[in-house]
Coordinates of N, CA and C in Angstrom, one line a residue:
X23 N -182.3 21.7 77.5 CA -182.0 22.5 76.3 C -183.2 23.5 76.1
X24 N -182.7 24.7 75.8 CA -183.7 25.8 75.7 C -184.5 25.6 74.4
X25 N -185.7 26.2 74.5 CA -186.7 26.0 73.4 C -186.2 26.5 72.1
X26 N -186.2 25.7 71.0 CA -185.7 26.1 69.7 C -184.3 26.7 69.6
X27 N -183.5 26.2 70.6 CA -182.1 26.7 70.6 C -181.4 26.3 69.3
X28 N -181.5 25.1 68.8 CA -180.9 24.7 67.6 C -181.3 25.4 66.4
X29 N -182.7 25.7 66.3 CA -183.1 26.5 65.1 C -182.5 27.8 65.2
X30 N -182.5 28.5 66.3 CA -181.9 29.9 66.4 C -180.4 29.8 66.0
X31 N -179.7 28.8 66.5 CA -178.3 28.6 66.2 C -178.0 28.4 64.7
X32 N -178.8 27.6 64.2 CA -178.7 27.3 62.7 C -179.0 28.5 61.8
X33 N -179.9 29.4 62.3 CA -180.2 30.6 61.5 C -179.1 31.6 61.6
X34 N -178.6 31.7 62.8 CA -177.4 32.6 63.0 C -176.3 32.1 62.2
X35 N -176.0 30.9 62.2 CA -174.9 30.3 61.3 C -175.1 30.6 60.0
X36 N -176.3 30.4 59.4 CA -176.6 30.7 58.0 C -176.4 32.2 57.7
X37 N -176.8 33.0 58.6 CA -176.7 34.5 58.4 C -175.1 34.8 58.3
X38 N -174.4 34.3 59.2 CA -173.0 34.5 59.3 C -172.3 34.1 58.1
X39 N -172.7 33.0 57.5 CA -172.0 32.5 56.3 C -172.4 33.3 55.2
X40 N -173.6 33.9 55.1 CA -174.0 34.7 53.9 C -173.4 36.1 54.0
X41 N -172.9 36.5 55.3 CA -172.3 37.8 55.4 C -170.8 37.8 55.0
X42 N -170.2 36.6 55.1 CA -168.8 36.5 54.8 C -168.7 36.3 53.3
X43 N -168.2 37.3 52.6 CA -168.3 37.3 51.1 C -166.9 37.4 50.5
X44 N -166.8 37.0 49.3 CA -165.5 37.3 48.5 C -164.3 36.7 49.1
X45 N -163.2 37.3 49.1 CA -161.9 36.9 49.5 C -161.9 36.6 51.0
X46 N -162.7 37.4 51.7 CA -162.8 37.1 53.1 C -163.3 35.7 53.5
X47 N -164.1 35.2 52.7 CA -164.7 33.8 53.0 C -163.6 32.7 53.0
X48 N -162.6 32.9 52.3 CA -161.5 31.9 52.1 C -160.6 32.2 53.2
X49 N -160.5 33.3 53.8 CA -159.6 33.6 55.0 C -160.3 33.3 56.3
X50 N -161.5 33.8 56.5 CA -162.2 33.8 57.7 C -162.8 32.4 57.9
X51 N -162.7 31.7 58.9 CA -163.4 30.5 59.1 C -164.4 30.7 60.3
X52 N -165.6 30.3 60.2 CA -166.6 30.5 61.2 C -166.4 29.3 62.3
X53 N -166.7 29.6 63.5 CA -166.5 28.5 64.5 C -167.4 27.3 64.1
X54 N -167.0 26.1 64.4 CA -167.7 24.9 64.0 C -168.7 24.6 65.1
X55 N -169.8 24.1 64.7 CA -170.8 23.7 65.6 C -170.6 22.4 66.2
X56 N -171.0 22.1 67.4 CA -170.9 20.7 67.9 C -171.7 19.8 67.1
X57 N -171.2 18.6 66.9 CA -171.8 17.6 66.2 C -173.0 16.9 66.8
X58 N -173.1 17.1 68.2 CA -174.1 16.5 69.0 C -174.7 17.4 70.0
X59 N -175.9 17.0 70.5 CA -176.5 17.9 71.5 C -176.8 16.9 72.8
X60 N -176.6 17.6 73.9 CA -176.7 16.8 75.1 C -178.0 17.1 75.7
X61 N -178.8 16.0 76.0 CA -180.1 16.3 76.8 C -180.1 15.3 78.0
X62 N -181.0 15.6 79.0 CA -181.3 14.7 80.0 C -182.9 14.5 80.0
X63 N -183.2 13.2 80.1 CA -184.6 13.0 80.2 C -184.9 12.0 81.5
X64 N -186.0 12.2 82.2 CA -186.3 11.4 83.3 C -187.4 10.3 82.8
X65 N -187.1 9.1 83.0 CA -188.0 7.9 82.5 C -188.2 7.1 83.8
X66 N -189.4 6.6 83.8 CA -189.8 5.6 84.9 C -188.7 4.5 84.9
X67 N -188.2 4.1 86.1 CA -187.2 3.1 86.2 C -187.6 1.8 85.6
X68 N -188.9 1.4 86.0 CA -189.4 0.1 85.5 C -189.4 0.0 83.9
X69 N -189.8 1.2 83.2 CA -189.8 1.2 81.8 C -188.4 1.0 81.2
X70 N -187.5 1.6 81.9 CA -186.1 1.5 81.4 C -185.6 0.1 81.6
X71 N -186.0 -0.5 82.6 CA -185.6 -1.9 82.9 C -186.3 -2.8 81.9
X72 N -187.5 -2.6 81.6 CA -188.3 -3.4 80.6 C -187.6 -3.3 79.2
X73 N -187.2 -2.1 78.9 CA -186.5 -1.9 77.6 C -185.2 -2.7 77.6
X74 N -184.4 -2.7 78.7 CA -183.1 -3.3 78.8 C -183.3 -4.8 78.6
X75 N -184.3 -5.4 79.2 CA -184.6 -6.8 79.1 C -185.0 -7.1 77.6
X76 N -185.7 -6.2 76.9 CA -185.9 -6.5 75.6 C -184.7 -6.5 74.7
X77 N -183.7 -5.6 75.0 CA -182.4 -5.5 74.3 C -181.6 -6.7 74.6
X78 N -181.7 -7.3 75.8 CA -181.0 -8.5 76.1 C -181.5 -9.7 75.4
X79 N -182.9 -9.8 75.3 CA -183.5 -10.9 74.5 C -183.2 -10.7 73.0
X80 N -183.1 -9.5 72.5 CA -182.8 -9.3 71.1 C -181.3 -9.6 70.9
X81 N -180.4 -9.4 71.7 CA -179.1 -9.7 71.7 C -178.8 -11.2 71.6
X82 N -179.6 -11.9 72.4 CA -179.6 -13.5 72.4 C -180.1 -14.0 71.0
X83 N -181.2 -13.3 70.5 CA -181.7 -13.8 69.2 C -180.6 -13.6 68.1
X84 N -179.9 -12.5 68.2 CA -178.9 -12.2 67.2 C -177.6 -12.8 67.5
X85 N -177.6 -13.7 68.5 CA -176.3 -14.4 68.9 C -175.2 -13.5 69.2
X86 N -175.6 -12.4 70.1 CA -174.6 -11.5 70.6 C -173.8 -10.7 69.4
X87 N -174.4 -10.7 68.2 CA -173.7 -10.0 67.2 C -173.8 -8.5 67.4
X88 N -175.0 -8.1 67.9 CA -175.1 -6.6 68.3 C -175.4 -6.4 69.7
X89 N -174.8 -5.5 70.4 CA -175.1 -5.3 71.8 C -175.6 -3.9 71.8
X90 N -177.0 -3.7 71.7 CA -177.5 -2.3 71.7 C -177.8 -1.9 73.1
X91 N -177.6 -0.6 73.4 CA -177.9 0.0 74.7 C -179.2 0.8 74.6
X92 N -179.6 1.3 75.7 CA -180.9 2.1 75.7 C -180.7 3.3 74.8
X93 N -179.5 3.9 74.9 CA -179.2 5.1 74.0 C -179.3 4.7 72.6
X94 N -178.7 3.6 72.2 CA -178.9 3.1 70.8 C -180.3 2.9 70.4
X95 N -181.0 2.3 71.3 CA -182.5 2.1 71.0 C -183.2 3.4 70.8
X96 N -183.0 4.4 71.6 CA -183.6 5.6 71.5 C -183.2 6.3 70.2
X97 N -182.0 6.2 69.7 CA -181.5 6.8 68.4 C -182.3 6.1 67.3
X98 N -182.6 4.8 67.4 CA -183.2 4.1 66.3 C -184.7 4.5 66.3
X99 N -185.3 4.7 67.5 CA -186.7 5.0 67.6 C -186.9 6.4 67.1
X100 N -186.0 7.3 67.3 CA -186.1 8.8 66.9 C -185.9 8.8 65.3
X101 N -185.0 8.0 64.8 CA -184.9 7.9 63.4 C -186.2 7.4 62.7
X102 N -186.8 6.5 63.4 CA -188.1 5.9 62.9 C -189.2 6.9 62.9
X103 N -189.3 7.7 64.1 CA -190.3 8.7 64.3 C -190.2 9.8 63.2
X104 N -188.9 10.3 63.0 CA -188.7 11.3 62.0 C -189.1 10.8 60.6
X105 N -188.8 9.6 60.2 CA -189.2 9.1 58.9 C -190.7 9.1 58.8
X106 N -191.4 8.5 59.8 CA -192.9 8.5 59.8 C -193.4 9.9 59.7
X107 N -192.9 10.8 60.6 CA -193.4 12.2 60.7 C -193.2 12.9 59.4
X108 N -192.1 12.7 58.6 CA -191.9 13.4 57.5 C -192.5 12.8 56.2
X109 N -192.9 11.5 56.3 CA -193.4 10.9 55.1 C -194.9 10.6 55.0
X110 N -195.4 10.1 56.2 CA -196.7 9.5 56.1 C -197.8 10.2 57.0
X111 N -197.3 11.0 57.9 CA -198.3 11.5 58.9 C -198.8 12.9 58.6
X112 N -200.0 13.1 58.7 CA -200.6 14.5 58.5 C -200.4 15.2 59.9
X113 N -200.1 16.5 59.8 CA -199.7 17.3 60.9 C -200.8 17.3 62.0
X114 N -202.0 17.4 61.7 CA -203.1 17.5 62.7 C -203.1 16.1 63.4
X115 N -203.0 15.0 62.6 CA -203.0 13.7 63.3 C -201.8 13.5 64.1
X116 N -200.6 14.0 63.7 CA -199.4 13.9 64.6 C -199.5 14.7 65.8
X117 N -200.1 15.9 65.7 CA -200.3 16.8 66.9 C -201.3 16.1 67.9
X118 N -202.4 15.6 67.4 CA -203.4 14.9 68.3 C -202.7 13.7 69.0
X119 N -201.9 13.0 68.3 CA -201.3 11.7 68.7 C -200.3 12.1 69.8
X120 N -199.5 13.1 69.5 CA -198.4 13.6 70.5 C -199.1 14.0 71.8
X121 N -200.1 14.8 71.7 CA -200.7 15.4 72.9 C -201.4 14.2 73.7
X122 N -202.0 13.3 73.0 CA -202.6 12.2 73.7 C -201.6 11.4 74.5
X123 N -200.4 11.0 73.8 CA -199.4 10.3 74.4 C -198.7 11.0 75.5
X124 N -198.6 12.4 75.4 CA -198.0 13.2 76.5 C -198.9 13.1 77.7
X125 N -200.2 13.1 77.6 CA -201.1 12.9 78.7 C -201.0 11.5 79.2
X126 N -200.9 10.6 78.4 CA -200.9 9.2 78.8 C -199.5 8.8 79.5
X127 N -198.4 9.3 78.9 CA -197.1 8.8 79.4 C -196.4 9.7 80.3
X128 N -196.6 11.1 80.2 CA -195.9 12.0 81.0 C -196.6 12.6 82.2
X129 N -197.8 12.4 82.3 CA -198.7 12.9 83.4 C -198.1 12.5 84.7
X130 N -198.0 13.4 85.7 CA -197.5 12.9 87.0 C -198.7 12.5 87.9
X131 N -199.9 12.6 87.4 CA -201.0 12.1 88.1 C -201.8 11.1 87.2
X132 N -202.6 10.3 87.9 CA -203.5 9.4 87.2 C -204.9 9.6 87.7
X133 N -205.9 9.5 86.8 CA -207.3 9.6 87.2 C -207.8 8.3 87.7
X134 N -208.4 8.3 88.9 CA -209.0 7.2 89.5 C -210.4 7.3 89.8
X135 N -211.2 6.3 89.7 CA -212.7 6.4 90.1 C -212.8 5.5 91.4
X136 N -213.6 6.1 92.3 CA -213.8 5.4 93.6 C -215.2 5.7 94.1
X137 N -215.8 4.7 94.8 CA -217.1 4.9 95.4 C -216.9 5.5 96.7
X138 N -217.5 6.6 97.1 CA -217.5 7.2 98.3 C -218.9 7.1 99.0
X139 N -218.9 6.7 100.3 CA -220.1 6.6 100.9 C -220.7 8.0 101.3
X140 N -221.8 8.2 100.8 CA -222.5 9.5 101.1 C -223.4 9.4 102.3
X141 N -224.1 8.4 102.3 CA -225.0 8.1 103.5 C -224.8 6.6 103.7
X142 N -225.2 6.1 104.9 CA -225.0 4.6 105.1 C -225.6 3.7 104.0
X143 N -226.6 4.2 103.3 CA -227.2 3.2 102.4 C -226.9 3.7 100.8
X144 N -226.1 4.7 100.8 CA -225.9 5.2 99.4 C -224.5 5.6 99.2
X145 N -223.9 5.1 98.0 CA -222.6 5.5 97.6 C -222.6 6.3 96.4
X146 N -221.6 7.1 96.1 CA -221.5 7.9 94.9 C -220.1 7.7 94.3
X147 N -220.1 7.7 92.9 CA -218.9 7.6 92.2 C -218.1 8.8 92.2
X148 N -216.9 8.9 92.6 CA -216.1 10.1 92.5 C -214.8 9.9 91.6
X149 N -214.6 10.8 90.8 CA -213.4 10.8 90.1 C -212.4 11.8 90.5
X150 N -211.1 11.4 90.7 CA -210.1 12.4 91.3 C -208.8 12.0 90.7
X151 N -207.8 13.0 90.7 CA -206.5 12.7 90.3 C -205.6 12.4 91.4
X152 N -204.8 11.4 91.3 CA -204.0 11.0 92.3 C -202.5 10.9 91.8
X153 N -201.6 11.4 92.6 CA -200.1 11.4 92.2 C -199.7 10.0 91.9
X154 N -199.0 9.8 90.8 CA -198.5 8.5 90.5 C -197.2 8.3 91.4
X155 N -197.1 7.0 91.8 CA -195.9 6.8 92.7 C -194.9 6.0 91.7
X156 N -194.1 6.8 91.1 CA -193.2 6.3 90.1 C -191.7 6.8 90.5
X157 N -190.8 5.9 90.5 CA -189.4 6.4 90.7 C -188.8 6.6 89.3
X158 N -188.0 7.6 89.1 CA -187.6 8.0 87.8 C -186.0 7.7 87.7
X159 N -185.5 7.4 86.6 CA -184.2 7.1 86.1 C -183.8 8.3 85.2
X160 N -182.7 9.1 85.6 CA -182.3 10.1 84.7 C -181.4 9.6 83.6
X161 N -181.8 9.7 82.4 CA -180.9 9.2 81.3 C -180.3 10.4 80.6
X162 N -179.0 10.4 80.5 CA -178.2 11.5 79.8 C -177.9 11.0 78.4
X163 N -178.4 11.7 77.4 CA -178.3 11.4 76.0 C -177.5 12.4 75.2
X164 N -176.7 11.8 74.2 CA -176.1 12.7 73.2 C -176.7 12.3 71.9
X165 N -177.5 13.4 71.4 CA -178.2 13.1 70.2 C -177.5 13.8 69.0
X166 N -177.3 13.3 67.9 CA -176.7 13.9 66.8 C -177.4 15.3 66.5
X167 N -176.7 16.3 66.3 CA -177.3 17.7 66.1 C -178.3 17.7 65.0
X168 N -178.0 16.9 63.9 CA -179.0 16.9 62.8 C -180.3 16.3 63.2
X169 N -180.2 15.2 64.0 CA -181.5 14.7 64.6 C -182.2 15.6 65.4
X170 N -181.6 16.2 66.4 CA -182.1 17.1 67.3 C -182.8 18.3 66.7
X171 N -182.1 18.9 65.6 CA -182.6 20.0 64.8 C -183.8 19.5 64.0
X172 N -183.9 18.3 63.5 CA -185.1 18.0 62.8 C -186.3 17.8 63.8
X173 N -186.0 17.3 65.0 CA -187.1 17.2 66.0 C -187.6 18.5 66.4
X174 N -186.7 19.5 66.6 CA -187.1 20.8 66.9 C -188.0 21.4 65.8
X175 N -187.5 21.2 64.5 CA -188.3 21.7 63.4 C -189.8 21.1 63.4
X176 N -189.9 19.8 63.7 CA -191.2 19.2 63.7 C -192.0 19.9 64.8
X177 N -191.5 20.1 66.0 CA -192.2 20.7 67.1 C -192.6 22.2 66.8
X178 N -191.6 22.9 66.2 CA -191.9 24.3 65.8 C -193.0 24.3 64.7
X179 N -193.0 23.5 63.7 CA -194.0 23.5 62.7 C -195.4 23.2 63.5
X180 N -195.5 22.3 64.3 CA -196.7 21.9 65.1 C -197.2 23.1 65.8
X181 N -196.3 23.8 66.5 CA -196.6 25.0 67.3 C -197.1 26.1 66.5
X182 N -196.5 26.2 65.2 CA -197.0 27.3 64.4 C -198.4 27.1 63.8
X183 N -198.7 25.8 63.5 CA -199.9 25.4 63.0 C -201.0 25.4 64.0
X184 N -200.6 24.9 65.3 CA -201.6 24.7 66.3 C -201.2 25.4 67.5
X185 N -201.8 26.6 67.8 CA -201.4 27.5 68.8 C -201.3 26.9 70.3
X186 N -202.2 25.9 70.4 CA -202.3 25.3 71.8 C -201.2 24.2 72.0
X187 N -200.5 23.8 71.0 CA -199.5 22.8 71.1 C -198.2 23.3 71.8
X188 N -197.7 22.6 72.7 CA -196.5 22.9 73.5 C -195.8 21.6 73.8
X189 N -194.6 21.5 73.4 CA -193.8 20.2 73.7 C -192.3 20.6 73.5
X190 N -191.5 20.1 74.5 CA -190.0 20.2 74.3 C -189.5 18.9 73.6
X191 N -188.2 19.1 73.2 CA -187.6 18.0 72.5 C -187.4 16.8 73.6
X192 N -187.1 17.2 74.8 CA -187.0 16.2 75.9 C -188.3 15.4 76.1
X193 N -189.5 16.1 76.1 CA -190.7 15.4 76.2 C -191.0 14.5 75.0
X194 N -190.6 15.0 73.8 CA -190.8 14.2 72.6 C -190.0 13.0 72.6
X195 N -188.7 13.0 73.0 CA -187.9 11.9 73.1 C -188.4 10.9 74.2
X196 N -188.9 11.4 75.2 CA -189.5 10.6 76.2 C -190.8 9.8 75.8
X197 N -191.6 10.5 75.0 CA -192.8 10.0 74.5 C -192.5 8.8 73.5
X198 N -191.5 9.0 72.6 CA -191.1 8.1 71.6 C -190.6 6.8 72.3
X199 N -189.8 6.9 73.4 CA -189.3 5.8 74.1 C -190.5 5.1 74.9
X200 N -191.3 5.8 75.5 CA -192.4 5.2 76.4 C -193.4 4.6 75.6
X201 N -193.7 5.1 74.4 CA -194.6 4.5 73.4 C -194.1 3.0 73.0
X202 N -192.8 3.0 72.7 CA -192.2 1.7 72.4 C -192.3 0.7 73.5
X203 N -192.0 1.2 74.7 CA -192.1 0.3 75.9 C -193.6 -0.2 76.1
X204 N -194.5 0.7 75.8 CA -196.0 0.4 75.9 C -196.3 -0.8 74.9
X205 N -195.8 -0.8 73.8 CA -195.9 -1.9 72.8 C -195.4 -3.2 73.4
X206 N -194.2 -3.1 74.1 CA -193.7 -4.3 74.7 C -194.7 -4.8 75.8
X207 N -195.3 -3.9 76.5 CA -196.1 -4.3 77.7 C -197.4 -4.9 77.3
X208 N -197.9 -4.5 76.1 CA -199.2 -5.1 75.6 C -199.0 -6.3 74.7
X209 N -197.8 -6.9 74.8 CA -197.6 -8.1 74.1 C -197.0 -8.2 72.7
X210 N -196.5 -7.0 72.3 CA -195.9 -7.0 71.0 C -194.4 -7.2 71.0
X211 N -193.9 -7.8 72.0 CA -192.4 -8.0 72.0 C -191.9 -8.9 70.8
X212 N -192.6 -10.0 70.5 CA -192.2 -10.8 69.4 C -192.1 -10.0 68.1
X213 N -193.1 -9.2 67.9 CA -193.2 -8.3 66.7 C -191.9 -7.4 66.7
X214 N -191.7 -6.8 67.8 CA -190.6 -5.9 67.8 C -189.2 -6.6 67.6
X215 N -189.0 -7.7 68.2 CA -187.8 -8.5 68.0 C -187.6 -8.8 66.5
X216 N -188.8 -9.3 65.9 CA -188.7 -9.6 64.4 C -188.3 -8.4 63.6
X217 N -188.8 -7.3 64.0 CA -188.5 -6.0 63.3 C -187.1 -5.7 63.4
X218 N -186.5 -5.8 64.6 CA -185.2 -5.5 64.8 C -184.2 -6.5 64.2
X219 N -184.6 -7.7 64.2 CA -183.8 -8.7 63.5 C -183.7 -8.4 62.1
X220 N -184.8 -8.0 61.4 CA -184.8 -7.6 60.0 C -183.8 -6.5 59.8
X221 N -183.6 -5.6 60.7 CA -182.8 -4.4 60.5 C -181.3 -4.9 60.7
X222 N -181.1 -5.9 61.6 CA -179.7 -6.1 62.1 C -179.3 -7.6 61.7
X223 N -180.3 -8.4 61.4 CA -180.0 -9.9 61.2 C -179.4 -10.2 59.8

């Protein structure tokens, strides 16, 4: 998806609506906008599998009353992100958090420290970036237009406030998902299951 494509589209639609006046407005109908936006994101295969196992565990706890997919999970996570971003988070804190998570989750390299022998009796610590060996799974998502537009607006606001900030909707969606999986990895699966059961149980 091109940068701020939805924002531009929304502004053009608003301008077109305001230009159609009087009797013409009842005769002319403007083309309808698609209700959803299609995006593709690349996620580490293992992280997608971990999320899938979580959803299966959740389904068992709910006695198969709900069968959530990865796409459903991402939709819920985005809804939660937008709620938090619009109600409780200061913009500078949000910017710092997103940039930190982008470096943590989306970097194609990892920083490693290793001792290198300089002389037979002396070693030196060297820090270098090493490419991560990760296989990726391409996930194709259809996001409600309203949600995608709100995500774009959050990113646009951050970019206007902080000139060094750059992030695409695809990167943001990936970060929201990978942060959730990170919580599962560090042992918060039970808390997550409880939270989801409260929503669906």
